[in-house]
Amino acid sequence: MRILKLGMVGGGEGAFIGAVHRIAARLDGCWQLDAGCLSSTPDKAKRSADALGLARSYKSYEDMAAQESVLEGGIDAVSIVTPNHMHLPVARAFLKAGIHVICDKPLTTDLAQAEDFANECAGYDAQFFLTHNYSASPLIRQAKSMVADGTLGDLRLVHAEYLQDWLSRAPDADNVQAAWRTDPARTGGAGAIGDIGTHAYHLATFVAGQNASHLAADLSSFVDGRQVDDNANILLRFASGARGSIFASQVATGCENGLKLRIHGTKGGLSWAQERPNEMIFTPIGGVEQRLTRAGAGATDSANDVSRIPAGHPEGYLEAFGTLYREIALHLLGVEVAHDVPTLKDGVAGMRFIDACQRSSRDNAEWCAL
């Protein structure tokens, strides 16, 4: 398979998610990182590029898009790992230049802007992908296939929660990661719901195979002076009749990265936790609880397709990210993959979720259509 050439915007010194994307991109040997505009500060961008040994470093993403699009051997795709408010302008520049985009979530900071962008993208040849990495975990793929083949019966309850505690207190002034995540100008006012709530919602709807039709949300800001939500309690209604909930918090003391999913139908239920990604509990109605393991006895083809190592060896966050990068590469090379990777429609769905949460909470948790 031809190795694709990758660029990156953002993700320089002090960034967390940029390093994750770089590891994921090279995990399966599908991508080679060649170019970047790793910071909006030129000196920092240059230092970051030199540290990574990049062939080409740019002072602006506009220059990078323009020059890479005409360069022989230029990049095939760009990875966008900037704060949220920069996702769309960067994506637009590269899509216009004919370069594919792999973008961190959420899509942007405003629903209307996201919908306009989706219409605009219909006129581009280049493609847009969104990195909801948890959807590529092997047992999540198995859960989705079990729902789709009727193992759980008709769905009744869909619950996801994502609990952290790292923003339980006002962060130090030099905490760059906290600074932009709690800045309404760079997040569109979406704190926990944008940062981790969109992951929980995408995971729930990905496995359930359906988006929610209505929600009721109570958003809170517990830390004094904070201008974005740091806690969200959300009820969901699905057109199928199923009911659900999302609990997303960055002030849940004692929780590190507690993403969990529980789905219950007329024939059985499933439970999975990201901090124990190699096991999932399945309980058929009236039956004995079963512990399903990644690549173990009872693993489905959809799970085995994205498992790299034998059962019993831990495989998790980085590998799931790597699976998305591999599947995006295969898709761009015209090779069929078993699951659709997250795209622009998933980004717009995430923005509809954020917008409905904010509207509902402003109206004292009134039910809102998505």
PDB file of N, CA and C in Angstrom, residues 103-197:
ATOM      1  N   CYS A 103      -9.720  16.067  11.001  1.00  0.00           N
ATOM      2  CA  CYS A 103      -9.903  17.139  11.991  1.00  0.00           C
ATOM      3  C   CYS A 103     -10.322  16.589  13.341  1.00  0.00           C
ATOM      4  N   ASP A 104      -9.741  17.160  14.394  1.00  0.00           N
ATOM      5  CA  ASP A 104     -10.175  16.814  15.737  1.00  0.00           C
ATOM      6  C   ASP A 104     -11.578  17.372  15.967  1.00  0.00           C
ATOM      7  N   LYS A 105     -12.298  16.800  16.932  1.00  0.00           N
ATOM      8  CA  LYS A 105     -13.653  17.267  17.213  1.00  0.00           C
ATOM      9  C   LYS A 105     -13.615  18.355  18.291  1.00  0.00           C
ATOM     10  N   PRO A 106     -14.710  19.139  18.474  1.00  0.00           N
ATOM     11  CA  PRO A 106     -15.900  19.198  17.626  1.00  0.00           C
ATOM     12  C   PRO A 106     -15.603  19.937  16.333  1.00  0.00           C
ATOM     13  N   LEU A 107     -16.551  19.888  15.414  1.00  0.00           N
ATOM     14  CA  LEU A 107     -16.334  20.456  14.091  1.00  0.00           C
ATOM     15  C   LEU A 107     -15.964  21.934  14.147  1.00  0.00           C
ATOM     16  N   THR A 108     -16.698  22.700  14.964  1.00  0.00           N
ATOM     17  CA  THR A 108     -16.445  24.134  15.066  1.00  0.00           C
ATOM     18  C   THR A 108     -17.078  24.652  16.352  1.00  0.00           C
ATOM     19  N   THR A 109     -17.417  25.935  16.402  1.00  0.00           N
ATOM     20  CA  THR A 109     -17.970  26.521  17.625  1.00  0.00           C
ATOM     21  C   THR A 109     -19.415  26.982  17.473  1.00  0.00           C
ATOM     22  N   ASP A 110     -20.009  26.794  16.283  1.00  0.00           N
ATOM     23  CA  ASP A 110     -21.337  27.356  16.025  1.00  0.00           C
ATOM     24  C   ASP A 110     -22.077  26.474  15.017  1.00  0.00           C
ATOM     25  N   LEU A 111     -23.328  26.117  15.314  1.00  0.00           N
ATOM     26  CA  LEU A 111     -24.085  25.213  14.456  1.00  0.00           C
ATOM     27  C   LEU A 111     -24.336  25.796  13.072  1.00  0.00           C
ATOM     28  N   ALA A 112     -24.773  27.046  13.004  1.00  0.00           N
ATOM     29  CA  ALA A 112     -25.056  27.651  11.701  1.00  0.00           C
ATOM     30  C   ALA A 112     -23.815  27.655  10.827  1.00  0.00           C
ATOM     31  N   GLN A 113     -22.694  27.965  11.433  1.00  0.00           N
ATOM     32  CA  GLN A 113     -21.420  27.955  10.715  1.00  0.00           C
ATOM     33  C   GLN A 113     -21.107  26.538  10.210  1.00  0.00           C
ATOM     34  N   ALA A 114     -21.368  25.540  11.027  1.00  0.00           N
ATOM     35  CA  ALA A 114     -21.113  24.152  10.647  1.00  0.00           C
ATOM     36  C   ALA A 114     -22.001  23.724   9.489  1.00  0.00           C
ATOM     37  N   GLU A 115     -23.279  24.119   9.521  1.00  0.00           N
ATOM     38  CA  GLU A 115     -24.201  23.727   8.451  1.00  0.00           C
ATOM     39  C   GLU A 115     -23.842  24.425   7.143  1.00  0.00           C
ATOM     40  N   ASP A 116     -23.451  25.692   7.225  1.00  0.00           N
ATOM     41  CA  ASP A 116     -23.007  26.404   6.019  1.00  0.00           C
ATOM     42  C   ASP A 116     -21.763  25.743   5.434  1.00  0.00           C
ATOM     43  N   PHE A 117     -20.863  25.343   6.316  1.00  0.00           N
ATOM     44  CA  PHE A 117     -19.628  24.697   5.878  1.00  0.00           C
ATOM     45  C   PHE A 117     -19.921  23.351   5.206  1.00  0.00           C
ATOM     46  N   ALA A 118     -20.872  22.611   5.743  1.00  0.00           N
ATOM     47  CA  ALA A 118     -21.243  21.324   5.142  1.00  0.00           C
ATOM     48  C   ALA A 118     -21.772  21.519   3.728  1.00  0.00           C
ATOM     49  N   ASN A 119     -22.581  22.542   3.536  1.00  0.00           N
ATOM     50  CA  ASN A 119     -23.080  22.844   2.186  1.00  0.00           C
ATOM     51  C   ASN A 119     -21.939  23.242   1.259  1.00  0.00           C
ATOM     52  N   GLU A 120     -21.033  24.033   1.792  1.00  0.00           N
ATOM     53  CA  GLU A 120     -19.873  24.470   1.002  1.00  0.00           C
ATOM     54  C   GLU A 120     -19.018  23.277   0.577  1.00  0.00           C
ATOM     55  N   CYS A 121     -18.846  22.317   1.477  1.00  0.00           N
ATOM     56  CA  CYS A 121     -17.958  21.178   1.209  1.00  0.00           C
ATOM     57  C   CYS A 121     -18.484  20.267   0.109  1.00  0.00           C
ATOM     58  N   ALA A 122     -19.768  20.351  -0.180  1.00  0.00           N
ATOM     59  CA  ALA A 122     -20.324  19.541  -1.262  1.00  0.00           C
ATOM     60  C   ALA A 122     -19.669  19.882  -2.600  1.00  0.00           C
ATOM     61  N   GLY A 123     -19.085  21.065  -2.696  1.00  0.00           N
ATOM     62  CA  GLY A 123     -18.448  21.482  -3.934  1.00  0.00           C
ATOM     63  C   GLY A 123     -16.964  21.179  -4.012  1.00  0.00           C
ATOM     64  N   TYR A 124     -16.413  20.544  -2.982  1.00  0.00           N
ATOM     65  CA  TYR A 124     -14.989  20.227  -2.972  1.00  0.00           C
ATOM     66  C   TYR A 124     -14.755  18.758  -3.340  1.00  0.00           C
ATOM     67  N   ASP A 125     -13.657  18.498  -4.016  1.00  0.00           N
ATOM     68  CA  ASP A 125     -13.263  17.120  -4.303  1.00  0.00           C
ATOM     69  C   ASP A 125     -12.585  16.469  -3.103  1.00  0.00           C
ATOM     70  N   ALA A 126     -11.859  17.258  -2.332  1.00  0.00           N
ATOM     71  CA  ALA A 126     -11.178  16.734  -1.150  1.00  0.00           C
ATOM     72  C   ALA A 126     -12.201  16.359  -0.082  1.00  0.00           C
ATOM     73  N   GLN A 127     -11.838  15.417   0.770  1.00  0.00           N
ATOM     74  CA  GLN A 127     -12.760  14.875   1.761  1.00  0.00           C
ATOM     75  C   GLN A 127     -12.392  15.289   3.176  1.00  0.00           C
ATOM     76  N   PHE A 128     -13.398  15.269   4.057  1.00  0.00           N
ATOM     77  CA  PHE A 128     -13.250  15.697   5.452  1.00  0.00           C
ATOM     78  C   PHE A 128     -13.550  14.516   6.372  1.00  0.00           C
ATOM     79  N   PHE A 129     -12.667  14.288   7.355  1.00  0.00           N
ATOM     80  CA  PHE A 129     -12.848  13.217   8.331  1.00  0.00           C
ATOM     81  C   PHE A 129     -12.714  13.789   9.743  1.00  0.00           C
ATOM     82  N   LEU A 130     -13.471  13.220  10.669  1.00  0.00           N
ATOM     83  CA  LEU A 130     -13.478  13.687  12.061  1.00  0.00           C
ATOM     84  C   LEU A 130     -12.985  12.555  12.965  1.00  0.00           C
ATOM     85  N   THR A 131     -12.134  12.879  13.939  1.00  0.00           N
ATOM     86  CA  THR A 131     -11.501  11.815  14.733  1.00  0.00           C
ATOM     87  C   THR A 131     -12.239  11.514  16.034  1.00  0.00           C
ATOM     88  N   HIS A 132     -13.400  10.861  15.901  1.00  0.00           N
ATOM     89  CA  HIS A 132     -14.061  10.269  17.073  1.00  0.00           C
ATOM     90  C   HIS A 132     -13.444   8.897  17.290  1.00  0.00           C
ATOM     91  N   ASN A 133     -12.298   8.882  17.954  1.00  0.00           N
ATOM     92  CA  ASN A 133     -11.460   7.689  18.003  1.00  0.00           C
ATOM     93  C   ASN A 133     -12.074   6.517  18.763  1.00  0.00           C
ATOM     94  N   TYR A 134     -12.912   6.799  19.764  1.00  0.00           N
ATOM     95  CA  TYR A 134     -13.444   5.695  20.567  1.00  0.00           C
ATOM     96  C   TYR A 134     -14.309   4.751  19.743  1.00  0.00           C
ATOM     97  N   SER A 135     -14.870   5.259  18.653  1.00  0.00           N
ATOM     98  CA  SER A 135     -15.715   4.411  17.804  1.00  0.00           C
ATOM     99  C   SER A 135     -14.913   3.334  17.096  1.00  0.00           C
ATOM    100  N   ALA A 136     -13.570   3.411  17.136  1.00  0.00           N
ATOM    101  CA  ALA A 136     -12.730   2.409  16.495  1.00  0.00           C
ATOM    102  C   ALA A 136     -12.199   1.370  17.473  1.00  0.00           C
ATOM    103  N   SER A 137     -12.626   1.421  18.737  1.00  0.00           N
ATOM    104  CA  SER A 137     -12.226   0.391  19.691  1.00  0.00           C
ATOM    105  C   SER A 137     -12.852  -0.944  19.289  1.00  0.00           C
ATOM    106  N   PRO A 138     -12.102  -2.042  19.340  1.00  0.00           N
ATOM    107  CA  PRO A 138     -12.640  -3.329  18.890  1.00  0.00           C
ATOM    108  C   PRO A 138     -13.965  -3.724  19.527  1.00  0.00           C
ATOM    109  N   LEU A 139     -14.082  -3.576  20.842  1.00  0.00           N
ATOM    110  CA  LEU A 139     -15.328  -4.004  21.483  1.00  0.00           C
ATOM    111  C   LEU A 139     -16.483  -3.045  21.222  1.00  0.00           C
ATOM    112  N   ILE A 140     -16.189  -1.803  20.894  1.00  0.00           N
ATOM    113  CA  ILE A 140     -17.251  -0.890  20.451  1.00  0.00           C
ATOM    114  C   ILE A 140     -17.747  -1.323  19.078  1.00  0.00           C
ATOM    115  N   ARG A 141     -16.835  -1.742  18.202  1.00  0.00           N
ATOM    116  CA  ARG A 141     -17.257  -2.278  16.909  1.00  0.00           C
ATOM    117  C   ARG A 141     -18.112  -3.542  17.118  1.00  0.00           C
ATOM    118  N   GLN A 142     -17.725  -4.364  18.106  1.00  0.00           N
ATOM    119  CA  GLN A 142     -18.523  -5.561  18.389  1.00  0.00           C
ATOM    120  C   GLN A 142     -19.890  -5.179  18.930  1.00  0.00           C
ATOM    121  N   ALA A 143     -19.937  -4.189  19.830  1.00  0.00           N
ATOM    122  CA  ALA A 143     -21.221  -3.747  20.374  1.00  0.00           C
ATOM    123  C   ALA A 143     -22.141  -3.255  19.262  1.00  0.00           C
ATOM    124  N   LYS A 144     -21.591  -2.481  18.335  1.00  0.00           N
ATOM    125  CA  LYS A 144     -22.393  -1.968  17.218  1.00  0.00           C
ATOM    126  C   LYS A 144     -22.957  -3.122  16.382  1.00  0.00           C
ATOM    127  N   SER A 145     -22.132  -4.129  16.128  1.00  0.00           N
ATOM    128  CA  SER A 145     -22.607  -5.258  15.318  1.00  0.00           C
ATOM    129  C   SER A 145     -23.661  -6.068  16.064  1.00  0.00           C
ATOM    130  N   MET A 146     -23.535  -6.166  17.377  1.00  0.00           N
ATOM    131  CA  MET A 146     -24.527  -6.902  18.167  1.00  0.00           C
ATOM    132  C   MET A 146     -25.871  -6.179  18.187  1.00  0.00           C
ATOM    133  N   VAL A 147     -25.828  -4.851  18.240  1.00  0.00           N
ATOM    134  CA  VAL A 147     -27.071  -4.078  18.147  1.00  0.00           C
ATOM    135  C   VAL A 147     -27.688  -4.250  16.762  1.00  0.00           C
ATOM    136  N   ALA A 148     -26.851  -4.149  15.731  1.00  0.00           N
ATOM    137  CA  ALA A 148     -27.348  -4.206  14.357  1.00  0.00           C
ATOM    138  C   ALA A 148     -27.936  -5.569  14.008  1.00  0.00           C
ATOM    139  N   ASP A 149     -27.361  -6.665  14.559  1.00  0.00           N
ATOM    140  CA  ASP A 149     -27.876  -7.995  14.204  1.00  0.00           C
ATOM    141  C   ASP A 149     -29.004  -8.466  15.104  1.00  0.00           C
ATOM    142  N   GLY A 150     -29.449  -7.596  16.027  1.00  0.00           N
ATOM    143  CA  GLY A 150     -30.613  -7.916  16.847  1.00  0.00           C
ATOM    144  C   GLY A 150     -30.327  -8.702  18.102  1.00  0.00           C
ATOM    145  N   THR A 151     -29.051  -8.878  18.470  1.00  0.00           N
ATOM    146  CA  THR A 151     -28.710  -9.640  19.673  1.00  0.00           C
ATOM    147  C   THR A 151     -29.322  -9.014  20.917  1.00  0.00           C
ATOM    148  N   LEU A 152     -29.418  -7.686  20.939  1.00  0.00           N
ATOM    149  CA  LEU A 152     -30.003  -6.997  22.098  1.00  0.00           C
ATOM    150  C   LEU A 152     -31.504  -6.803  21.956  1.00  0.00           C
ATOM    151  N   GLY A 153     -32.070  -7.144  20.807  1.00  0.00           N
ATOM    152  CA  GLY A 153     -33.484  -6.902  20.563  1.00  0.00           C
ATOM    153  C   GLY A 153     -33.739  -5.436  20.254  1.00  0.00           C
ATOM    154  N   ASP A 154     -34.950  -4.980  20.494  1.00  0.00           N
ATOM    155  CA  ASP A 154     -35.285  -3.569  20.293  1.00  0.00           C
ATOM    156  C   ASP A 154     -34.674  -2.744  21.428  1.00  0.00           C
ATOM    157  N   LEU A 155     -33.979  -1.677  21.065  1.00  0.00           N
ATOM    158  CA  LEU A 155     -33.313  -0.868  22.084  1.00  0.00           C
ATOM    159  C   LEU A 155     -34.321  -0.113  22.935  1.00  0.00           C
ATOM    160  N   ARG A 156     -34.034  -0.089  24.216  1.00  0.00           N
ATOM    161  CA  ARG A 156     -34.861   0.666  25.170  1.00  0.00           C
ATOM    162  C   ARG A 156     -34.075   1.797  25.831  1.00  0.00           C
ATOM    163  N   LEU A 157     -32.837   1.513  26.265  1.00  0.00           N
ATOM    164  CA  LEU A 157     -32.057   2.471  27.045  1.00  0.00           C
ATOM    165  C   LEU A 157     -30.655   2.605  26.465  1.00  0.00           C
ATOM    166  N   VAL A 158     -30.206   3.851  26.295  1.00  0.00           N
ATOM    167  CA  VAL A 158     -28.869   4.146  25.775  1.00  0.00           C
ATOM    168  C   VAL A 158     -28.244   5.191  26.703  1.00  0.00           C
ATOM    169  N   HIS A 159     -27.235   4.789  27.445  1.00  0.00           N
ATOM    170  CA  HIS A 159     -26.636   5.698  28.423  1.00  0.00           C
ATOM    171  C   HIS A 159     -25.127   5.769  28.208  1.00  0.00           C
ATOM    172  N   ALA A 160     -24.603   6.986  28.130  1.00  0.00           N
ATOM    173  CA  ALA A 160     -23.151   7.189  28.063  1.00  0.00           C
ATOM    174  C   ALA A 160     -22.753   8.250  29.075  1.00  0.00           C
ATOM    175  N   GLU A 161     -21.609   8.052  29.670  1.00  0.00           N
ATOM    176  CA  GLU A 161     -21.075   9.076  30.571  1.00  0.00           C
ATOM    177  C   GLU A 161     -19.583   9.228  30.333  1.00  0.00           C
ATOM    178  N   TYR A 162     -19.105  10.457  30.535  1.00  0.00           N
ATOM    179  CA  TYR A 162     -17.683  10.750  30.386  1.00  0.00           C
ATOM    180  C   TYR A 162     -17.315  11.679  31.538  1.00  0.00           C
ATOM    181  N   LEU A 163     -16.600  11.130  32.512  1.00  0.00           N
ATOM    182  CA  LEU A 163     -16.316  11.869  33.745  1.00  0.00           C
ATOM    183  C   LEU A 163     -14.819  12.063  33.936  1.00  0.00           C
ATOM    184  N   GLN A 164     -14.444  13.321  34.166  1.00  0.00           N
ATOM    185  CA  GLN A 164     -13.070  13.698  34.491  1.00  0.00           C
ATOM    186  C   GLN A 164     -13.101  14.638  35.697  1.00  0.00           C
ATOM    187  N   ASP A 165     -11.925  14.864  36.283  1.00  0.00           N
ATOM    188  CA  ASP A 165     -11.873  15.816  37.401  1.00  0.00           C
ATOM    189  C   ASP A 165     -10.785  16.878  37.232  1.00  0.00           C
ATOM    190  N   TRP A 166     -10.138  16.913  36.056  1.00  0.00           N
ATOM    191  CA  TRP A 166      -8.950  17.757  35.909  1.00  0.00           C
ATOM    192  C   TRP A 166      -9.247  19.246  35.897  1.00  0.00           C
ATOM    193  N   LEU A 167     -10.533  19.631  35.753  1.00  0.00           N
ATOM    194  CA  LEU A 167     -10.899  21.046  35.799  1.00  0.00           C
ATOM    195  C   LEU A 167     -11.733  21.365  37.044  1.00  0.00           C
ATOM    196  N   SER A 168     -11.532  20.564  38.089  1.00  0.00           N
ATOM    197  CA  SER A 168     -12.302  20.761  39.318  1.00  0.00           C
ATOM    198  C   SER A 168     -11.956  22.059  40.036  1.00  0.00           C
ATOM    199  N   ARG A 169     -10.780  22.587  39.740  1.00  0.00           N
ATOM    200  CA  ARG A 169     -10.363  23.883  40.304  1.00  0.00           C
ATOM    201  C   ARG A 169      -9.883  24.783  39.171  1.00  0.00           C
ATOM    202  N   ALA A 170      -9.889  26.066  39.421  1.00  0.00           N
ATOM    203  CA  ALA A 170      -9.366  26.997  38.416  1.00  0.00           C
ATOM    204  C   ALA A 170      -7.915  26.636  38.129  1.00  0.00           C
ATOM    205  N   PRO A 171      -7.546  26.448  36.862  1.00  0.00           N
ATOM    206  CA  PRO A 171      -6.188  26.001  36.537  1.00  0.00           C
ATOM    207  C   PRO A 171      -5.166  27.109  36.688  1.00  0.00           C
ATOM    208  N   ASP A 172      -3.902  26.700  36.755  1.00  0.00           N
ATOM    209  CA  ASP A 172      -2.814  27.668  36.764  1.00  0.00           C
ATOM    210  C   ASP A 172      -2.829  28.465  35.461  1.00  0.00           C
ATOM    211  N   ALA A 173      -2.332  29.678  35.522  1.00  0.00           N
ATOM    212  CA  ALA A 173      -2.363  30.566  34.353  1.00  0.00           C
ATOM    213  C   ALA A 173      -1.576  30.009  33.172  1.00  0.00           C
ATOM    214  N   ASP A 174      -0.571  29.165  33.438  1.00  0.00           N
ATOM    215  CA  ASP A 174       0.258  28.645  32.355  1.00  0.00           C
ATOM    216  C   ASP A 174      -0.224  27.288  31.831  1.00  0.00           C
ATOM    217  N   ASN A 175      -1.396  26.863  32.252  1.00  0.00           N
ATOM    218  CA  ASN A 175      -1.962  25.605  31.760  1.00  0.00           C
ATOM    219  C   ASN A 175      -2.650  25.872  30.423  1.00  0.00           C
ATOM    220  N   VAL A 176      -1.907  25.687  29.335  1.00  0.00           N
ATOM    221  CA  VAL A 176      -2.408  26.031  28.006  1.00  0.00           C
ATOM    222  C   VAL A 176      -3.631  25.205  27.639  1.00  0.00           C
ATOM    223  N   GLN A 177      -3.613  23.908  27.969  1.00  0.00           N
ATOM    224  CA  GLN A 177      -4.727  23.031  27.605  1.00  0.00           C
ATOM    225  C   GLN A 177      -6.032  23.464  28.276  1.00  0.00           C
ATOM    226  N   ALA A 178      -5.942  23.850  29.538  1.00  0.00           N
ATOM    227  CA  ALA A 178      -7.136  24.311  30.252  1.00  0.00           C
ATOM    228  C   ALA A 178      -7.571  25.692  29.782  1.00  0.00           C
ATOM    229  N   ALA A 179      -6.603  26.543  29.437  1.00  0.00           N
ATOM    230  CA  ALA A 179      -6.905  27.931  29.087  1.00  0.00           C
ATOM    231  C   ALA A 179      -7.839  28.015  27.896  1.00  0.00           C
ATOM    232  N   TRP A 180      -7.530  27.306  26.810  1.00  0.00           N
ATOM    233  CA  TRP A 180      -8.398  27.448  25.640  1.00  0.00           C
ATOM    234  C   TRP A 180      -9.701  26.669  25.813  1.00  0.00           C
ATOM    235  N   ARG A 181      -9.677  25.589  26.578  1.00  0.00           N
ATOM    236  CA  ARG A 181     -10.908  24.810  26.774  1.00  0.00           C
ATOM    237  C   ARG A 181     -11.934  25.525  27.648  1.00  0.00           C
ATOM    238  N   THR A 182     -11.486  26.494  28.421  1.00  0.00           N
ATOM    239  CA  THR A 182     -12.409  27.248  29.281  1.00  0.00           C
ATOM    240  C   THR A 182     -12.618  28.677  28.780  1.00  0.00           C
ATOM    241  N   ASP A 183     -12.187  28.941  27.565  1.00  0.00           N
ATOM    242  CA  ASP A 183     -12.338  30.266  26.965  1.00  0.00           C
ATOM    243  C   ASP A 183     -13.516  30.241  25.990  1.00  0.00           C
ATOM    244  N   PRO A 184     -14.616  30.940  26.297  1.00  0.00           N
ATOM    245  CA  PRO A 184     -15.784  30.882  25.414  1.00  0.00           C
ATOM    246  C   PRO A 184     -15.503  31.390  23.996  1.00  0.00           C
ATOM    247  N   ALA A 185     -14.517  32.276  23.833  1.00  0.00           N
ATOM    248  CA  ALA A 185     -14.196  32.781  22.498  1.00  0.00           C
ATOM    249  C   ALA A 185     -13.603  31.697  21.614  1.00  0.00           C
ATOM    250  N   ARG A 186     -12.945  30.719  22.229  1.00  0.00           N
ATOM    251  CA  ARG A 186     -12.304  29.657  21.456  1.00  0.00           C
ATOM    252  C   ARG A 186     -13.090  28.348  21.449  1.00  0.00           C
ATOM    253  N   THR A 187     -14.160  28.299  22.234  1.00  0.00           N
ATOM    254  CA  THR A 187     -14.957  27.067  22.288  1.00  0.00           C
ATOM    255  C   THR A 187     -16.418  27.287  21.910  1.00  0.00           C
ATOM    256  N   GLY A 188     -16.798  28.539  21.648  1.00  0.00           N
ATOM    257  CA  GLY A 188     -18.198  28.814  21.375  1.00  0.00           C
ATOM    258  C   GLY A 188     -19.066  28.682  22.612  1.00  0.00           C
ATOM    259  N   GLY A 189     -18.451  28.736  23.775  1.00  0.00           N
ATOM    260  CA  GLY A 189     -19.193  28.625  25.025  1.00  0.00           C
ATOM    261  C   GLY A 189     -19.448  27.196  25.449  1.00  0.00           C
ATOM    262  N   ALA A 190     -18.976  26.227  24.670  1.00  0.00           N
ATOM    263  CA  ALA A 190     -19.181  24.813  25.005  1.00  0.00           C
ATOM    264  C   ALA A 190     -17.956  24.289  25.738  1.00  0.00           C
ATOM    265  N   GLY A 191     -18.103  24.007  27.026  1.00  0.00           N
ATOM    266  CA  GLY A 191     -17.004  23.473  27.816  1.00  0.00           C
ATOM    267  C   GLY A 191     -16.993  21.959  27.783  1.00  0.00           C
ATOM    268  N   ALA A 192     -17.510  21.353  28.843  1.00  0.00           N
ATOM    269  CA  ALA A 192     -17.517  19.888  28.929  1.00  0.00           C
ATOM    270  C   ALA A 192     -18.324  19.257  27.799  1.00  0.00           C
ATOM    271  N   ILE A 193     -19.433  19.882  27.387  1.00  0.00           N
ATOM    272  CA  ILE A 193     -20.235  19.253  26.324  1.00  0.00           C
ATOM    273  C   ILE A 193     -19.492  19.214  25.001  1.00  0.00           C
ATOM    274  N   GLY A 194     -18.655  20.217  24.736  1.00  0.00           N
ATOM    275  CA  GLY A 194     -17.897  20.217  23.491  1.00  0.00           C
ATOM    276  C   GLY A 194     -16.671  19.332  23.556  1.00  0.00           C
ATOM    277  N   ASP A 195     -15.983  19.355  24.688  1.00  0.00           N
ATOM    278  CA  ASP A 195     -14.714  18.651  24.823  1.00  0.00           C
ATOM    279  C   ASP A 195     -14.912  17.140  24.969  1.00  0.00           C
ATOM    280  N   ILE A 196     -15.808  16.734  25.868  1.00  0.00           N
ATOM    281  CA  ILE A 196     -16.001  15.300  26.106  1.00  0.00           C
ATOM    282  C   ILE A 196     -17.448  14.848  25.879  1.00  0.00           C
ATOM    283  N   GLY A 197     -18.404  15.770  25.995  1.00  0.00           N
ATOM    284  CA  GLY A 197     -19.798  15.395  25.772  1.00  0.00           C
ATOM    285  C   GLY A 197     -20.055  14.930  24.355  1.00  0.00           C
TER     286      GLY A 197
END
